[in-house]
Short mmCIF file of C-alpha atoms and ligand atoms in Angstrom, two decimals:
data_model
loop_
_atom_site.label_atom_id
_atom_site.label_comp_id
_atom_site.label_asym_id
_atom_site.label_seq_id
_atom_site.Cartn_x
_atom_site.Cartn_y
_atom_site.Cartn_z
CA MET A 365 -5.50 7.29 -13.07
CA GLN A 366 -6.84 9.87 -15.25
CA PRO A 367 -8.05 12.25 -12.51
CA PHE A 368 -4.52 12.55 -11.16
CA VAL A 369 -2.86 13.46 -14.41
CA VAL A 370 -5.18 16.33 -14.75
CA ILE A 371 -4.28 17.50 -11.39
CA SER A 372 -0.70 16.92 -12.09
CA ALA A 373 -0.44 19.23 -14.74
CA LEU A 374 -1.39 21.97 -12.68
CA THR A 375 0.77 21.32 -9.74
CA THR A 376 4.03 19.72 -10.98
CA LEU A 377 6.03 23.38 -11.57
CA VAL A 378 5.00 24.42 -8.21
CA TYR A 379 6.15 20.89 -6.57
CA ALA A 380 8.35 19.04 -8.43
CA ALA A 381 11.33 20.44 -7.09
CA ALA A 382 10.80 19.24 -3.72
CA VAL A 383 9.24 15.72 -4.03
CA PRO A 384 11.81 12.65 -4.75
CA THR A 385 10.23 10.90 -7.59
CA CYS A 386 12.81 7.83 -7.25
CA ASP A 387 12.56 7.30 -11.02
CA GLU A 388 14.39 3.94 -10.78
CA ASN A 389 15.28 1.41 -7.86
CA PHE A 390 12.20 1.87 -5.80
CA ILE A 391 11.98 -1.67 -4.85
CA VAL A 392 15.52 -3.25 -4.13
CA THR A 393 15.39 -6.84 -4.24
CA THR A 394 17.82 -8.70 -1.98
CA LYS A 395 18.04 -12.78 -2.53
CA VAL A 396 18.70 -13.76 1.19
CA THR A 397 18.93 -17.24 0.21
CA GLN A 398 17.57 -18.80 -3.33
CA SER A 399 14.10 -19.44 -1.66
CA TYR A 400 13.65 -16.39 0.57
CA TRP A 401 13.81 -12.74 -0.99
CA ARG A 402 13.59 -9.38 0.44
CA ALA A 403 11.78 -6.94 -1.74
CA THR A 404 12.71 -2.85 0.08
CA PHE A 405 10.80 -0.02 -0.54
CA SER A 406 13.53 2.92 -1.32
CA CYS A 407 12.18 5.75 -1.73
CA PRO A 408 12.75 7.41 1.31
CA PRO A 409 11.76 9.36 3.51
CA LEU A 410 7.89 9.02 2.10
CA ASN A 411 8.01 6.04 0.00
CA ILE A 412 5.09 7.82 -2.07
CA GLN A 413 3.83 5.22 -4.18
CA GLY A 414 4.70 6.76 -7.67
CA LEU A 415 5.32 5.67 -11.44
CA SER A 416 8.42 3.87 -10.28
CA PHE A 417 6.53 2.05 -7.77
CA PHE A 418 3.98 0.57 -10.18
CA HIS A 419 7.19 -0.30 -12.46
CA ASP A 420 8.95 -1.89 -10.19
CA TYR A 421 5.90 -4.03 -8.65
CA TYR A 422 5.09 -5.37 -11.72
CA ALA A 423 8.63 -6.21 -12.65
CA LEU A 424 9.21 -7.92 -9.22
CA ILE A 425 6.08 -9.57 -9.85
CA ASP A 426 7.61 -11.09 -13.48
CA GLN A 427 10.89 -12.22 -11.64
CA ILE A 428 9.07 -13.85 -8.87
CA GLU A 429 6.84 -15.69 -11.63
CA ALA A 430 9.88 -16.73 -13.50
CA ASP A 431 11.70 -18.21 -10.53
CA SER A 432 11.04 -21.91 -9.01
CA ASP A 433 13.23 -21.29 -6.27
CA VAL A 434 11.39 -18.63 -4.27
CA LYS A 435 9.28 -19.65 -1.70
CA VAL A 436 8.95 -16.82 0.67
CA ILE A 437 9.19 -13.00 -0.09
CA VAL A 438 9.50 -10.15 2.75
CA PHE A 439 8.25 -6.57 1.85
CA ASP A 440 9.91 -4.01 4.08
CA SER A 441 11.09 -0.49 3.73
CA SER A 442 14.50 1.56 4.14
CA ALA A 443 12.36 4.62 4.83
CA PRO A 444 12.61 4.89 8.95
CA ASP A 445 9.19 6.21 9.37
CA PHE A 446 7.26 4.92 6.16
CA TRP A 447 6.46 1.65 5.04
CA LEU A 448 5.00 2.20 1.68
CA GLY A 449 3.30 5.82 1.35
CA HIS A 450 -0.05 6.69 -0.44
CA PHE A 451 -0.37 7.28 -4.15
CA ASP A 452 1.61 9.98 -5.92
CA VAL A 453 -0.95 12.83 -6.43
CA ILE A 454 1.66 15.45 -7.63
CA ASN A 455 3.59 13.44 -10.51
CA SER A 456 1.74 12.47 -13.20
CA ILE A 457 1.59 8.55 -13.74
CA SER A 458 0.37 6.88 -16.70
CA PRO A 459 -3.12 5.45 -16.40
CA GLU A 460 -1.66 2.24 -17.98
CA LEU A 461 0.64 1.59 -15.24
CA SER A 462 -1.29 2.66 -12.06
CA TRP A 463 -4.90 1.80 -13.39
CA ASP A 464 -5.14 -0.66 -16.20
CA SER A 465 -2.27 -3.02 -15.14
CA TYR A 466 -2.92 -2.87 -11.38
CA TRP A 467 -5.58 -5.31 -10.24
CA GLY A 468 -4.26 -7.86 -12.76
CA ASN A 469 -0.90 -7.59 -11.30
CA VAL A 470 -2.19 -7.60 -7.76
CA THR A 471 -4.10 -10.63 -8.15
CA ARG A 472 -1.20 -12.41 -10.06
CA LEU A 473 1.11 -12.13 -7.09
CA ALA A 474 -1.83 -13.30 -4.66
CA ASP A 475 -1.87 -16.22 -6.83
CA LEU A 476 1.82 -17.12 -7.03
CA PRO A 477 3.05 -20.21 -5.07
CA VAL A 478 4.88 -17.87 -2.92
CA LEU A 479 4.21 -16.72 0.53
CA THR A 480 4.04 -12.86 0.81
CA ILE A 481 4.53 -10.92 3.95
CA ALA A 482 4.46 -7.13 4.73
CA SER A 483 6.88 -6.37 7.37
CA ILE A 484 5.93 -3.12 8.57
CA ARG A 485 7.69 -1.03 11.00
CA GLY A 486 6.51 2.48 10.02
CA ILE A 487 3.25 4.44 8.74
CA THR A 488 1.33 2.92 5.70
CA SER A 489 -1.61 4.78 4.18
CA GLY A 490 -3.97 4.81 1.19
CA GLY A 491 -2.57 2.69 -1.59
CA GLY A 492 0.08 1.50 0.41
CA ALA A 493 -2.02 0.06 3.01
CA GLU A 494 -4.02 -1.31 0.34
CA ILE A 495 -0.70 -3.17 -1.46
CA ALA A 496 -0.05 -4.50 2.50
CA ALA A 497 -3.64 -5.79 2.70
CA SER A 498 -3.21 -7.50 -0.94
CA LEU A 499 -0.39 -9.62 0.35
CA ASP A 500 -0.55 -13.08 2.34
CA MET A 501 0.17 -11.91 5.62
CA ARG A 502 1.06 -8.69 7.77
CA PHE A 503 3.37 -8.54 10.57
CA GLY A 504 3.82 -5.07 12.19
CA SER A 505 6.15 -3.36 14.79
CA LYS A 506 4.12 -2.99 18.18
CA GLU A 507 5.29 0.94 18.58
CA LYS A 508 5.98 1.77 15.05
CA ALA A 509 3.36 0.16 12.65
CA VAL A 510 0.39 2.69 11.84
CA VAL A 511 -2.13 2.10 9.14
CA ALA A 512 -4.61 4.68 7.53
CA GLN A 513 -6.87 4.66 4.83
CA PRO A 514 -7.40 8.84 4.76
CA GLU A 515 -9.11 8.83 1.17
CA VAL A 516 -12.90 9.74 2.61
CA SER A 517 -11.28 12.43 4.91
CA ILE A 518 -10.48 14.02 1.26
CA GLY A 519 -13.51 13.16 -0.27
CA VAL A 520 -12.69 9.93 -2.24
CA VAL A 521 -12.68 6.41 -1.44
CA PRO A 522 -9.90 3.69 -1.44
CA GLY A 523 -9.70 2.82 -5.17
CA GLY A 524 -6.72 0.06 -4.71
CA GLY A 525 -8.73 -2.73 -3.54
CA GLY A 526 -9.04 -1.46 -0.09
CA LEU A 527 -13.03 -1.51 0.06
CA ASP A 528 -12.85 -5.28 -1.16
CA LEU A 529 -10.08 -6.31 0.89
CA LEU A 530 -10.68 -4.71 4.32
CA PRO A 531 -14.21 -6.64 4.64
CA ARG A 532 -12.50 -9.73 4.52
CA LEU A 533 -9.75 -8.93 6.75
CA VAL A 534 -11.47 -7.25 9.67
CA GLY A 535 -15.15 -7.73 8.84
CA ARG A 536 -17.90 -5.11 7.84
CA ALA A 537 -18.06 -2.81 10.96
CA ARG A 538 -14.17 -2.44 11.37
CA ALA A 539 -13.89 -1.76 7.73
CA LEU A 540 -16.34 0.69 7.97
CA GLU A 541 -14.58 2.25 10.94
CA MET A 542 -11.22 2.13 9.37
CA VAL A 543 -12.46 3.51 5.92
CA ILE A 544 -15.17 6.24 7.04
CA GLY A 545 -13.29 7.22 10.14
CA ALA A 546 -10.12 7.65 7.97
CA ASP A 547 -8.04 7.64 10.90
CA ALA A 548 -4.54 6.60 11.79
CA ILE A 549 -4.76 3.22 13.68
CA ASP A 550 -2.13 1.85 16.14
CA ALA A 551 -0.65 -1.62 15.74
CA GLU A 552 -2.30 -3.33 18.87
CA THR A 553 -5.53 -2.39 17.32
CA LEU A 554 -4.54 -3.49 14.14
CA ALA A 555 -3.78 -7.07 15.49
CA HIS A 556 -6.79 -6.82 17.32
CA TYR A 557 -8.93 -6.38 14.40
CA GLY A 558 -7.10 -8.96 12.27
CA TRP A 559 -5.30 -6.60 10.09
CA LEU A 560 -2.05 -7.39 11.31
CA ASN A 561 -1.22 -11.07 12.04
CA ARG A 562 0.80 -9.88 15.02
CA ALA A 563 2.29 -6.79 16.52
CA ILE A 564 5.63 -7.70 17.78
CA PRO A 565 7.97 -5.49 20.07
CA ASP A 566 10.08 -3.55 18.01
CA GLY A 567 13.20 -4.66 19.64
CA GLN A 568 12.47 -8.51 18.54
CA PHE A 569 10.84 -7.59 15.35
CA GLU A 570 13.31 -7.92 12.32
CA CYS A 571 14.55 -11.23 14.23
CA PHE A 572 10.83 -12.78 14.60
CA VAL A 573 10.37 -12.13 10.78
CA ASP A 574 13.50 -13.33 9.76
CA THR A 575 13.14 -16.70 11.66
CA PHE A 576 9.51 -16.89 10.52
CA ALA A 577 10.66 -16.51 6.86
CA ARG A 578 13.59 -18.75 7.06
CA ARG A 579 11.45 -21.11 8.47
CA VAL A 580 8.96 -21.40 5.80
CA ALA A 581 11.96 -21.09 3.13
CA GLY A 582 12.54 -24.43 4.46
CA TRP A 583 9.77 -26.27 3.49
CA ASP A 584 9.05 -28.29 0.34
CA HIS A 585 8.02 -25.97 -2.33
CA GLU A 586 4.66 -28.18 -3.37
CA GLY A 587 3.34 -27.97 0.22
CA ILE A 588 3.41 -24.15 0.49
CA ALA A 589 1.85 -23.97 -3.17
CA SER A 590 -1.35 -26.22 -2.45
CA ALA A 591 -1.82 -24.79 0.83
CA LYS A 592 -1.81 -21.25 -0.53
CA LYS A 593 -3.72 -22.38 -3.46
CA ILE A 594 -6.57 -24.30 -1.41
CA ILE A 595 -6.87 -21.27 1.34
CA ASN A 596 -6.82 -18.59 -1.22
CA LYS A 597 -9.83 -20.46 -3.16
CA GLN A 598 -11.73 -20.82 0.20
CA SER A 599 -11.19 -17.12 1.36
CA GLY A 600 -11.87 -15.45 -1.75
CA PHE A 601 -9.73 -13.12 -3.27
CA PRO A 602 -11.67 -9.97 -4.92
CA THR A 603 -12.53 -10.35 -7.90
CA THR A 604 -11.64 -7.50 -10.96
CA ALA A 605 -15.18 -6.41 -11.02
CA GLU A 606 -15.21 -5.87 -7.30
CA TRP A 607 -12.24 -3.88 -7.30
CA LYS A 608 -13.37 -2.01 -10.35
CA GLU A 609 -16.69 -0.79 -8.41
CA GLY A 610 -14.11 0.76 -5.78
CA SER A 611 -11.59 2.22 -8.39
CA ASP A 612 -14.70 3.73 -10.39
CA ALA A 613 -15.93 5.41 -7.33
CA PHE A 614 -12.69 6.58 -6.37
CA ALA A 615 -12.04 8.20 -10.24
CA SER A 616 -15.57 9.87 -10.36
CA ASN A 617 -15.28 11.21 -6.78
CA PHE A 618 -11.94 12.47 -7.53
CA ASN A 619 -13.25 14.87 -10.40
CA ARG A 620 -15.56 16.65 -7.88
CA THR A 621 -14.77 20.46 -7.29
CA VAL A 622 -14.71 20.12 -3.69
CA VAL A 623 -11.96 17.34 -3.80
CA GLN A 624 -9.80 18.82 -6.38
CA ASN A 625 -9.78 22.04 -4.09
CA ARG A 626 -8.90 20.01 -0.87
CA VAL A 627 -6.42 18.09 -2.76
CA ALA A 628 -4.74 21.61 -3.70
CA ALA A 629 -5.06 22.81 -0.13
CA LEU A 630 -3.60 19.36 1.20
CA LYS A 631 -0.56 19.77 -1.07
CA LYS A 632 -0.07 23.26 0.13
CA ALA A 633 -0.07 22.84 3.25
CA GLY A 634 2.78 20.00 2.77
CA SER A 635 1.31 16.53 1.66
CA GLN A 636 3.97 14.51 -0.28
CA THR A 637 6.73 17.06 0.79
CA ASP A 638 6.68 17.35 4.46
CA VAL A 639 7.57 14.41 6.64
CA ASP A 640 5.89 15.90 9.70
CA PHE A 641 2.64 16.78 7.67
CA GLU A 642 2.35 13.11 6.28
CA LYS A 643 3.24 11.65 9.71
CA ASN A 644 0.07 13.88 11.29
CA MET A 645 -1.91 13.70 8.28
CA SER A 646 -5.13 12.14 9.92
CA GLU A 647 -5.07 15.23 12.51
CA LEU A 648 -4.36 17.66 10.15
CA ALA A 649 -7.27 16.61 7.46
CA LEU A 650 -9.58 17.95 10.14
CA GLN A 651 -8.36 21.18 9.09
CA TYR A 652 -9.91 20.83 5.45
CA THR A 653 -13.77 19.71 6.36
CA GLY A 654 -16.52 21.19 4.85
CA PRO A 655 -16.88 22.88 1.61
CA GLY A 656 -13.80 25.50 1.95
CA PRO A 657 -12.70 27.43 0.61
CA TRP A 658 -9.34 26.43 2.23
CA ASN A 659 -5.98 28.65 1.91
CA VAL A 660 -5.41 27.13 -1.63
C1 NAG B 290 1.07 -6.14 -15.28
O1 NAG B 290 1.68 -5.19 -15.69
C2 NAG B 290 2.26 -5.19 -17.00
C3 NAG B 290 2.95 -3.72 -17.27
O2 NAG B 290 2.00 -2.44 -16.86
C4 NAG B 290 1.20 -5.21 -17.70
O3 NAG B 290 1.88 -5.07 -19.33
C5 NAG B 290 0.60 -6.46 -17.79
O4 NAG B 290 -0.48 -6.63 -18.58
C6 NAG B 290 -0.10 -6.60 -16.20
N1 NAG B 290 -0.64 -7.85 -16.09
C7 NAG B 290 -1.74 -8.35 -15.60
C8 NAG B 290 -2.03 -9.68 -15.22
O5 NAG B 290 -2.57 -7.42 -15.75
C1 NAG B 291 -13.30 13.29 -14.80
O1 NAG B 291 -13.45 14.85 -15.55
C2 NAG B 291 -12.59 14.63 -16.84
C3 NAG B 291 -12.77 16.31 -17.77
O2 NAG B 291 -13.97 16.78 -17.23
C4 NAG B 291 -13.59 13.65 -17.75
O3 NAG B 291 -12.92 13.70 -19.11
C5 NAG B 291 -13.77 12.58 -17.10
O4 NAG B 291 -14.17 11.57 -17.97
C6 NAG B 291 -13.99 12.54 -15.99
N1 NAG B 291 -13.68 10.90 -15.04
C7 NAG B 291 -14.83 10.59 -14.74
C8 NAG B 291 -14.46 9.43 -14.03
O5 NAG B 291 -15.87 11.08 -14.21
C1 NAG B 292 -1.02 17.48 14.64
O1 NAG B 292 -1.89 18.17 14.10
C2 NAG B 292 -2.73 18.57 15.03
C3 NAG B 292 -3.60 19.68 14.65
O2 NAG B 292 -3.26 20.60 13.78
C4 NAG B 292 -1.74 19.29 16.25
O3 NAG B 292 -2.75 20.10 17.35
C5 NAG B 292 -0.57 18.59 16.62
O4 NAG B 292 0.03 19.61 17.42
C6 NAG B 292 0.06 17.90 15.51
N1 NAG B 292 0.84 17.06 16.27
C7 NAG B 292 2.07 16.59 15.36
C8 NAG B 292 2.99 15.81 16.33
O5 NAG B 292 2.79 17.59 14.81
#
């Protein structure tokens, strides 16, 4: 994403030391059985969606596509407080990887004859929440799953497909609430809205997801593949043109001076470096309303 590259050049020197970059093994894949895989986001504490996320995500999709045995894949996290974090606005990411390759690969995964499940026991925000929304289903811990689309609070819009996926998942009014309210939303509300398939008490969560995945992994592959193909066709996954409208709006808004100043202020306040800041981002964002100047 070009605008991020510009910002990065200005800020990398100041922040690089404090931000874990996880150059490799962002996603650790475990074959629980030949047909049931786990893909674990493993860049704690925040699982910020950076270069290695995109690299590993597309490589994993290659692996899934090439394997005729896998039928179900559960995406979870090794970070205690976060599932997948928001897009990395500090370290530069090649636009080829984060931008040009993005929607084609998201669509490729959605089209594969494999059931994909987001297993969420922490916070997911921004681009991370959009990846969750692009998977086939989402289970969340009742106590721990929290979702936020904070983009509008910064002055941009969700550029990773959220503007197209959310209305399909939760309807127009709730998509507007999630995107324009830009607030953190709890698991029970998310389940009520239809963003989560279910909110499950945390004590039963792992067992529920594991039992569900093993159940699916036992079915005939052709049945899973046909059901997914036809349900996808009837429900309609966002097209590339639809996604591009949102991603272009993100990019042009990101270029605005007020947005660049706000992002710089958020970074100074602890975005991507301070776990408490990231946990409380939807409250703290209220300090950066208006035209500034903030404490940059
Ligand atoms: C997926 O990502 C890879 C790596 O960036 C890229 O070469 C490929 O074209 C992408 N696939 C699609 C379908 O966009
Ligand atoms: C953002 O600004 C840069 C530098 O002025 C410009 O080259 C680029 O085209 C702009 N991008 C968008 C999407 O407006
Ligand atoms: C979150 O931020 C708000 C606004 O600054 C503050 O009042 C509140 O104490 C913070 N909560 C936590 C848990 O840090």
